[in-house]
Amino acid sequence: MVSPQVVAQKPDKPIPSKLRTPLPSSSSTASIPRYPSSTLDELANMITPAVNLEQHEFKYQRAMQRLADWLERQAMVTTVEASRQQIIEDKIKLDALAAGPDSTQQRLKELAKQEADLLAQLEKTRQDISSEEQKLADLPRAIEEQMAKLKALAKHLAGVTKTLKPITGTDAEDKKIIEEIDSLHLRAIEAVHSFQG
């Protein structure tokens, strides 16, 4: 860096103009222009960065490449972490699927049995519906047949009632008469046996 004292001393000519000043053809040192030391220092400070420009460009490019590499690495790390997490989740799903066939098969059997029961119940319900519909269709004829049967029974009952004959006395009196006659028969049989014996 140029010191404040050097900066404070202004050259008598602009540096580019001095650079364009032709050298004298004579080899005598007396004819060579003399520049203040401050001007030479300033010139050196201006030329040195230009001389090292290629080196600075290399450092710049290398820094830019490292930055790009860091960004790429960070993206790859993020991708790797996401992939690891996805692998863990997929492994959990795989373990669940691998452990699931037995329970799934059992569940399928239960559902199949439930389906068979429902189908059987549905078939029975359909049969019941068909039977009730048939009964409903046959109801007028059944009512007519029942009425005819009832009329026939009433007619038969009326005929039987007409054939009934009046009976005097009561059944208790008839039972008593029968018992008395049976007793007389027994005494007569006993008397015959006694006479013969």
PDB file of C-alpha atoms in Angstrom:
ATOM      1  CA  MET A   1       0.000   0.000   0.000  1.00  0.00           C
ATOM      2  CA  VAL A   2       1.243   3.493  -0.789  1.00  0.00           C
ATOM      3  CA  SER A   3       2.075   5.541   2.302  1.00  0.00           C
ATOM      4  CA  PRO A   4       0.276   8.839   2.928  1.00  0.00           C
ATOM      5  CA  GLN A   5       3.530  10.690   2.364  1.00  0.00           C
ATOM      6  CA  VAL A   6       3.932   9.117  -1.065  1.00  0.00           C
ATOM      7  CA  VAL A   7       0.337   9.805  -2.069  1.00  0.00           C
ATOM      8  CA  ALA A   8       0.667  13.389  -0.947  1.00  0.00           C
ATOM      9  CA  GLN A   9       3.511  14.010  -3.395  1.00  0.00           C
ATOM     10  CA  LYS A  10       1.897  14.429  -6.795  1.00  0.00           C
ATOM     11  CA  PRO A  11       3.995  13.592  -9.849  1.00  0.00           C
ATOM     12  CA  ASP A  12       4.801  16.408 -12.188  1.00  0.00           C
ATOM     13  CA  LYS A  13       3.247  14.457 -15.129  1.00  0.00           C
ATOM     14  CA  PRO A  14       0.632  11.734 -15.417  1.00  0.00           C
ATOM     15  CA  ILE A  15       2.211   8.292 -15.343  1.00  0.00           C
ATOM     16  CA  PRO A  16       0.871   7.212 -18.758  1.00  0.00           C
ATOM     17  CA  SER A  17       2.428  10.294 -20.313  1.00  0.00           C
ATOM     18  CA  LYS A  18       5.716   9.481 -18.699  1.00  0.00           C
ATOM     19  CA  LEU A  19       5.539   5.898 -19.985  1.00  0.00           C
ATOM     20  CA  ARG A  20       5.047   7.206 -23.513  1.00  0.00           C
ATOM     21  CA  THR A  21       8.100   9.469 -23.296  1.00  0.00           C
ATOM     22  CA  PRO A  22      10.696   8.099 -25.773  1.00  0.00           C
ATOM     23  CA  LEU A  23      14.119   7.251 -24.537  1.00  0.00           C
ATOM     24  CA  PRO A  24      16.891   9.454 -25.902  1.00  0.00           C
ATOM     25  CA  SER A  25      19.104   7.934 -28.565  1.00  0.00           C
ATOM     26  CA  SER A  26      22.242   8.977 -26.713  1.00  0.00           C
ATOM     27  CA  SER A  27      23.615   6.566 -24.166  1.00  0.00           C
ATOM     28  CA  SER A  28      24.589   9.366 -21.893  1.00  0.00           C
ATOM     29  CA  THR A  29      22.941   9.069 -18.502  1.00  0.00           C
ATOM     30  CA  ALA A  30      22.627  12.794 -18.425  1.00  0.00           C
ATOM     31  CA  SER A  31      19.913  12.661 -21.060  1.00  0.00           C
ATOM     32  CA  ILE A  32      17.790   9.981 -19.240  1.00  0.00           C
ATOM     33  CA  PRO A  33      14.762  11.557 -17.553  1.00  0.00           C
ATOM     34  CA  ARG A  34      14.874  11.599 -13.798  1.00  0.00           C
ATOM     35  CA  TYR A  35      11.654  10.722 -11.911  1.00  0.00           C
ATOM     36  CA  PRO A  36      11.019  11.213  -8.240  1.00  0.00           C
ATOM     37  CA  SER A  37      11.163   8.036  -6.161  1.00  0.00           C
ATOM     38  CA  SER A  38       7.521   8.538  -5.164  1.00  0.00           C
ATOM     39  CA  THR A  39       6.483   8.330  -8.805  1.00  0.00           C
ATOM     40  CA  LEU A  40       8.382   5.102  -9.279  1.00  0.00           C
ATOM     41  CA  ASP A  41       6.774   3.601  -6.164  1.00  0.00           C
ATOM     42  CA  GLU A  42       3.335   4.537  -7.413  1.00  0.00           C
ATOM     43  CA  LEU A  43       4.138   3.056 -10.806  1.00  0.00           C
ATOM     44  CA  ALA A  44       5.315  -0.168  -9.188  1.00  0.00           C
ATOM     45  CA  ASN A  45       2.130  -0.381  -7.124  1.00  0.00           C
ATOM     46  CA  MET A  46       0.062  -0.035 -10.289  1.00  0.00           C
ATOM     47  CA  ILE A  47       2.062  -2.511 -12.378  1.00  0.00           C
ATOM     48  CA  THR A  48       2.512  -5.235  -9.749  1.00  0.00           C
ATOM     49  CA  PRO A  49      -1.195  -6.303  -9.614  1.00  0.00           C
ATOM     50  CA  ALA A  50      -1.266  -6.440 -13.401  1.00  0.00           C
ATOM     51  CA  VAL A  51       1.805  -8.660 -13.451  1.00  0.00           C
ATOM     52  CA  ASN A  52       0.204 -10.983 -10.891  1.00  0.00           C
ATOM     53  CA  LEU A  53      -3.180 -10.933 -12.654  1.00  0.00           C
ATOM     54  CA  GLU A  54      -2.774 -14.468 -13.993  1.00  0.00           C
ATOM     55  CA  GLN A  55      -1.969 -15.773 -10.526  1.00  0.00           C
ATOM     56  CA  HIS A  56      -4.962 -13.914  -9.055  1.00  0.00           C
ATOM     57  CA  GLU A  57      -7.188 -15.286 -11.826  1.00  0.00           C
ATOM     58  CA  PHE A  58      -6.070 -18.826 -10.975  1.00  0.00           C
ATOM     59  CA  LYS A  59      -6.819 -18.260  -7.284  1.00  0.00           C
ATOM     60  CA  TYR A  60     -10.198 -16.797  -8.217  1.00  0.00           C
ATOM     61  CA  GLN A  61     -11.091 -19.708 -10.469  1.00  0.00           C
ATOM     62  CA  ARG A  62      -9.923 -22.193  -7.852  1.00  0.00           C
ATOM     63  CA  ALA A  63     -12.009 -20.459  -5.166  1.00  0.00           C
ATOM     64  CA  MET A  64     -15.036 -20.459  -7.461  1.00  0.00           C
ATOM     65  CA  GLN A  65     -14.520 -24.163  -8.201  1.00  0.00           C
ATOM     66  CA  ARG A  66     -14.205 -24.967  -4.498  1.00  0.00           C
ATOM     67  CA  LEU A  67     -17.392 -23.034  -3.818  1.00  0.00           C
ATOM     68  CA  ALA A  68     -19.180 -24.947  -6.581  1.00  0.00           C
ATOM     69  CA  ASP A  69     -17.772 -28.196  -5.179  1.00  0.00           C
ATOM     70  CA  TRP A  70     -19.024 -27.297  -1.707  1.00  0.00           C
ATOM     71  CA  LEU A  71     -22.479 -26.509  -3.045  1.00  0.00           C
ATOM     72  CA  GLU A  72     -22.531 -29.750  -5.029  1.00  0.00           C
ATOM     73  CA  ARG A  73     -21.335 -31.702  -1.997  1.00  0.00           C
ATOM     74  CA  GLN A  74     -24.012 -30.117   0.191  1.00  0.00           C
ATOM     75  CA  ALA A  75     -26.655 -31.035  -2.380  1.00  0.00           C
ATOM     76  CA  MET A  76     -25.313 -34.588  -2.504  1.00  0.00           C
ATOM     77  CA  VAL A  77     -25.307 -34.810   1.311  1.00  0.00           C
ATOM     78  CA  THR A  78     -28.918 -33.636   1.367  1.00  0.00           C
ATOM     79  CA  THR A  79     -29.800 -36.198  -1.299  1.00  0.00           C
ATOM     80  CA  VAL A  80     -28.000 -38.956   0.615  1.00  0.00           C
ATOM     81  CA  GLU A  81     -29.805 -38.086   3.847  1.00  0.00           C
ATOM     82  CA  ALA A  82     -33.154 -38.029   2.059  1.00  0.00           C
ATOM     83  CA  SER A  83     -32.336 -41.354   0.414  1.00  0.00           C
ATOM     84  CA  ARG A  84     -31.384 -42.878   3.766  1.00  0.00           C
ATOM     85  CA  GLN A  85     -34.653 -41.705   5.295  1.00  0.00           C
ATOM     86  CA  GLN A  86     -36.569 -43.093   2.326  1.00  0.00           C
ATOM     87  CA  ILE A  87     -34.726 -46.409   2.680  1.00  0.00           C
ATOM     88  CA  ILE A  88     -35.674 -46.567   6.373  1.00  0.00           C
ATOM     89  CA  GLU A  89     -39.335 -45.871   5.587  1.00  0.00           C
ATOM     90  CA  ASP A  90     -39.352 -48.398   2.739  1.00  0.00           C
ATOM     91  CA  LYS A  91     -37.704 -50.994   5.003  1.00  0.00           C
ATOM     92  CA  ILE A  92     -40.424 -50.466   7.609  1.00  0.00           C
ATOM     93  CA  LYS A  93     -43.081 -50.948   4.933  1.00  0.00           C
ATOM     94  CA  LEU A  94     -41.275 -54.042   3.634  1.00  0.00           C
ATOM     95  CA  ASP A  95     -41.084 -55.553   7.125  1.00  0.00           C
ATOM     96  CA  ALA A  96     -44.790 -54.892   7.614  1.00  0.00           C
ATOM     97  CA  LEU A  97     -45.576 -56.528   4.283  1.00  0.00           C
ATOM     98  CA  ALA A  98     -43.289 -59.477   5.010  1.00  0.00           C
ATOM     99  CA  ALA A  99     -44.942 -60.062   8.384  1.00  0.00           C
ATOM    100  CA  GLY A 100     -48.419 -59.590   6.981  1.00  0.00           C
ATOM    101  CA  PRO A 101     -49.181 -62.707   4.867  1.00  0.00           C
ATOM    102  CA  ASP A 102     -50.344 -64.836   7.807  1.00  0.00           C
ATOM    103  CA  SER A 103     -52.653 -62.203   9.217  1.00  0.00           C
ATOM    104  CA  THR A 104     -53.790 -61.261   5.726  1.00  0.00           C
ATOM    105  CA  GLN A 105     -54.583 -64.891   4.870  1.00  0.00           C
ATOM    106  CA  GLN A 106     -56.498 -65.268   8.122  1.00  0.00           C
ATOM    107  CA  ARG A 107     -58.415 -62.095   7.402  1.00  0.00           C
ATOM    108  CA  LEU A 108     -59.197 -63.335   3.887  1.00  0.00           C
ATOM    109  CA  LYS A 109     -60.539 -66.609   5.308  1.00  0.00           C
ATOM    110  CA  GLU A 110     -62.743 -64.717   7.749  1.00  0.00           C
ATOM    111  CA  LEU A 111     -64.033 -62.470   4.990  1.00  0.00           C
ATOM    112  CA  ALA A 112     -64.659 -65.464   2.702  1.00  0.00           C
ATOM    113  CA  LYS A 113     -66.659 -67.200   5.455  1.00  0.00           C
ATOM    114  CA  GLN A 114     -68.570 -64.007   6.129  1.00  0.00           C
ATOM    115  CA  GLU A 115     -69.288 -63.703   2.411  1.00  0.00           C
ATOM    116  CA  ALA A 116     -70.547 -67.311   2.270  1.00  0.00           C
ATOM    117  CA  ASP A 117     -72.793 -66.711   5.294  1.00  0.00           C
ATOM    118  CA  LEU A 118     -74.179 -63.551   3.748  1.00  0.00           C
ATOM    119  CA  LEU A 119     -74.806 -65.308   0.437  1.00  0.00           C
ATOM    120  CA  ALA A 120     -76.593 -68.155   2.238  1.00  0.00           C
ATOM    121  CA  GLN A 121     -78.657 -65.660   4.203  1.00  0.00           C
ATOM    122  CA  LEU A 122     -79.429 -63.789   1.003  1.00  0.00           C
ATOM    123  CA  GLU A 123     -80.532 -67.003  -0.721  1.00  0.00           C
ATOM    124  CA  LYS A 124     -82.784 -67.930   2.206  1.00  0.00           C
ATOM    125  CA  THR A 125     -84.247 -64.429   2.221  1.00  0.00           C
ATOM    126  CA  ARG A 126     -84.962 -64.699  -1.486  1.00  0.00           C
ATOM    127  CA  GLN A 127     -86.660 -68.062  -0.946  1.00  0.00           C
ATOM    128  CA  ASP A 128     -88.752 -66.594   1.885  1.00  0.00           C
ATOM    129  CA  ILE A 129     -89.731 -63.671  -0.321  1.00  0.00           C
ATOM    130  CA  SER A 130     -90.700 -66.044  -3.131  1.00  0.00           C
ATOM    131  CA  SER A 131     -92.716 -68.197  -0.717  1.00  0.00           C
ATOM    132  CA  GLU A 132     -94.561 -65.206   0.721  1.00  0.00           C
ATOM    133  CA  GLU A 133     -95.257 -63.876  -2.759  1.00  0.00           C
ATOM    134  CA  GLN A 134     -96.678 -67.276  -3.723  1.00  0.00           C
ATOM    135  CA  LYS A 135     -98.832 -67.303  -0.606  1.00  0.00           C
ATOM    136  CA  LEU A 136    -100.100 -63.866  -1.469  1.00  0.00           C
ATOM    137  CA  ALA A 137    -100.889 -65.014  -4.995  1.00  0.00           C
ATOM    138  CA  ASP A 138    -102.659 -68.143  -3.687  1.00  0.00           C
ATOM    139  CA  LEU A 139    -104.545 -66.273  -0.951  1.00  0.00           C
ATOM    140  CA  PRO A 140    -107.810 -65.676  -2.875  1.00  0.00           C
ATOM    141  CA  ARG A 141    -108.027 -69.353  -3.865  1.00  0.00           C
ATOM    142  CA  ALA A 142    -107.136 -70.474  -0.317  1.00  0.00           C
ATOM    143  CA  ILE A 143    -109.848 -68.225   1.118  1.00  0.00           C
ATOM    144  CA  GLU A 144    -112.366 -69.621  -1.356  1.00  0.00           C
ATOM    145  CA  GLU A 145    -111.417 -73.224  -0.529  1.00  0.00           C
ATOM    146  CA  GLN A 146    -111.605 -72.562   3.212  1.00  0.00           C
ATOM    147  CA  MET A 147    -115.016 -70.974   2.840  1.00  0.00           C
ATOM    148  CA  ALA A 148    -116.241 -73.974   0.839  1.00  0.00           C
ATOM    149  CA  LYS A 149    -114.877 -76.345   3.489  1.00  0.00           C
ATOM    150  CA  LEU A 150    -116.543 -74.345   6.244  1.00  0.00           C
ATOM    151  CA  LYS A 151    -119.858 -74.401   4.417  1.00  0.00           C
ATOM    152  CA  ALA A 152    -119.622 -78.175   3.904  1.00  0.00           C
ATOM    153  CA  LEU A 153    -118.822 -78.732   7.585  1.00  0.00           C
ATOM    154  CA  ALA A 154    -121.740 -76.560   8.654  1.00  0.00           C
ATOM    155  CA  LYS A 155    -124.038 -78.485   6.339  1.00  0.00           C
ATOM    156  CA  HIS A 156    -122.820 -81.827   7.718  1.00  0.00           C
ATOM    157  CA  LEU A 157    -123.286 -80.622  11.269  1.00  0.00           C
ATOM    158  CA  ALA A 158    -126.811 -79.563  10.497  1.00  0.00           C
ATOM    159  CA  GLY A 159    -127.553 -83.014   9.073  1.00  0.00           C
ATOM    160  CA  VAL A 160    -126.118 -84.821  12.095  1.00  0.00           C
ATOM    161  CA  THR A 161    -128.100 -82.606  14.409  1.00  0.00           C
ATOM    162  CA  LYS A 162    -131.302 -83.561  12.610  1.00  0.00           C
ATOM    163  CA  THR A 163    -130.589 -87.301  13.075  1.00  0.00           C
ATOM    164  CA  LEU A 164    -130.182 -87.019  16.831  1.00  0.00           C
ATOM    165  CA  LYS A 165    -133.016 -88.776  18.737  1.00  0.00           C
ATOM    166  CA  PRO A 166    -134.249 -87.534  22.076  1.00  0.00           C
ATOM    167  CA  ILE A 167    -133.253 -89.765  25.026  1.00  0.00           C
ATOM    168  CA  THR A 168    -135.164 -89.827  28.266  1.00  0.00           C
ATOM    169  CA  GLY A 169    -133.424 -89.898  31.610  1.00  0.00           C
ATOM    170  CA  THR A 170    -129.780 -89.293  32.272  1.00  0.00           C
ATOM    171  CA  ASP A 171    -126.583 -91.199  31.705  1.00  0.00           C
ATOM    172  CA  ALA A 172    -126.168 -91.592  35.471  1.00  0.00           C
ATOM    173  CA  GLU A 173    -129.437 -93.486  35.694  1.00  0.00           C
ATOM    174  CA  ASP A 174    -128.412 -95.722  32.787  1.00  0.00           C
ATOM    175  CA  LYS A 175    -125.071 -96.519  34.453  1.00  0.00           C
ATOM    176  CA  LYS A 176    -126.860 -97.439  37.664  1.00  0.00           C
ATOM    177  CA  ILE A 177    -129.212 -99.793  35.828  1.00  0.00           C
ATOM    178  CA  ILE A 178    -126.280-101.484  34.065  1.00  0.00           C
ATOM    179  CA  GLU A 179    -124.419-101.958  37.346  1.00  0.00           C
ATOM    180  CA  GLU A 180    -127.494-103.529  39.003  1.00  0.00           C
ATOM    181  CA  ILE A 181    -127.984-105.976  36.117  1.00  0.00           C
ATOM    182  CA  ASP A 182    -124.304-106.945  36.159  1.00  0.00           C
ATOM    183  CA  SER A 183    -124.583-107.623  39.889  1.00  0.00           C
ATOM    184  CA  LEU A 184    -127.597-109.892  39.352  1.00  0.00           C
ATOM    185  CA  HIS A 185    -125.680-111.847  36.680  1.00  0.00           C
ATOM    186  CA  LEU A 186    -122.791-112.409  39.056  1.00  0.00           C
ATOM    187  CA  ARG A 187    -125.035-113.676  41.866  1.00  0.00           C
ATOM    188  CA  ALA A 188    -126.804-116.050  39.504  1.00  0.00           C
ATOM    189  CA  ILE A 189    -123.497-117.479  38.306  1.00  0.00           C
ATOM    190  CA  GLU A 190    -122.318-117.949  41.874  1.00  0.00           C
ATOM    191  CA  ALA A 191    -125.553-119.737  42.797  1.00  0.00           C
ATOM    192  CA  VAL A 192    -125.147-122.179  39.899  1.00  0.00           C
ATOM    193  CA  HIS A 193    -121.583-122.934  40.928  1.00  0.00           C
ATOM    194  CA  SER A 194    -122.661-123.545  44.514  1.00  0.00           C
ATOM    195  CA  PHE A 195    -125.388-125.939  43.411  1.00  0.00           C
ATOM    196  CA  GLN A 196    -123.024-127.929  41.235  1.00  0.00           C
ATOM    197  CA  GLY A 197    -120.277-128.080  43.799  1.00  0.00           C
TER     198      GLY A 197
END
